[in-house]
Amino acid sequence: MIFDALINWQLYSARPAWKQAFERLLTLGPDTEPGEYEVDGRDVYVVVFDTTTKALLDTTLEAHQHYADIHLPLTGPEVHARFALDGLAENTPYDPARDAATYVHPDRFTALFTLHPGHFALYLPGEAHLSQGKVDPRPQPLRKAVAKVRAELLRP
């Protein structure tokens, strides 16, 4: 997992897929239309969508096997959390079409942080994570982007 300011993206990798993902993410803003944006076929693409922040226990806790996720909020903050897979109970089995399995929220949350516009979070395969958590008592609308990068393209 990486959590950092967007301006620091170049500090982490010089791999072409990393560069392609961030070059596309840097073009996005609050007015970017929701949709899927191809960058390099199914190897690197970006999904922009609208959602509403929610209570942490109402979020989806998921992990992937083949894709890394790079989360970037575009219109407001959201709470994220990262978990080791060890000790998590599976909620729904791995679905190859979604490249995701979901898990039951644990009794204790660790690695909890707020992601603001101008910052990103990277989750690698095998890192269970949740996002879209609310930062205020009331849910808020949120537009965000998630870059999906085939993880093997990020390995040295």
Phi, psi and omega in degrees: 000140172232137174228116185201172174288143182302327181295345181263009187303327184288347181288344191260333183196151173247009180296142181303320181294323177297313180297316180299316181299313183286327176300323178286316180301324181294342179274351186271150177210183182301335181267001178297130181291140174300146178154181178255131183242115179287137176246308177216071181058223178270003177282321179217122175209164183234135176246124176251130182211160175258141178210184175234133178296155186214170175299146184305321181288350177263358178278168178262124175263116187223164173216150182247163177250330188242335183248145167268144177253133171243110183268137179217106176288140183255333187238350182182176182280159175212148178272137177238161172211149179236142182223147169286146181292329180303126177091352177274139176271131180290135177264307174231139183294165180303131177247109182300329180294327179261351187050050182205145165240149177248157187228157176285136178299134179285169179291334184234133179262131175235165179051051180263131181207162178257127179259122181254158171307141183093358177233158179225160173229131176252131173239127179268163176306140180089355176258109178288140184209157173227156178213183178071019176287145182279146179258346178243164177301327181263141175300148180234148174293147182216130168252132182216166176236145172230117173275132177253121182234125177302119192300326181298338179282351179262349181281142178293000000 
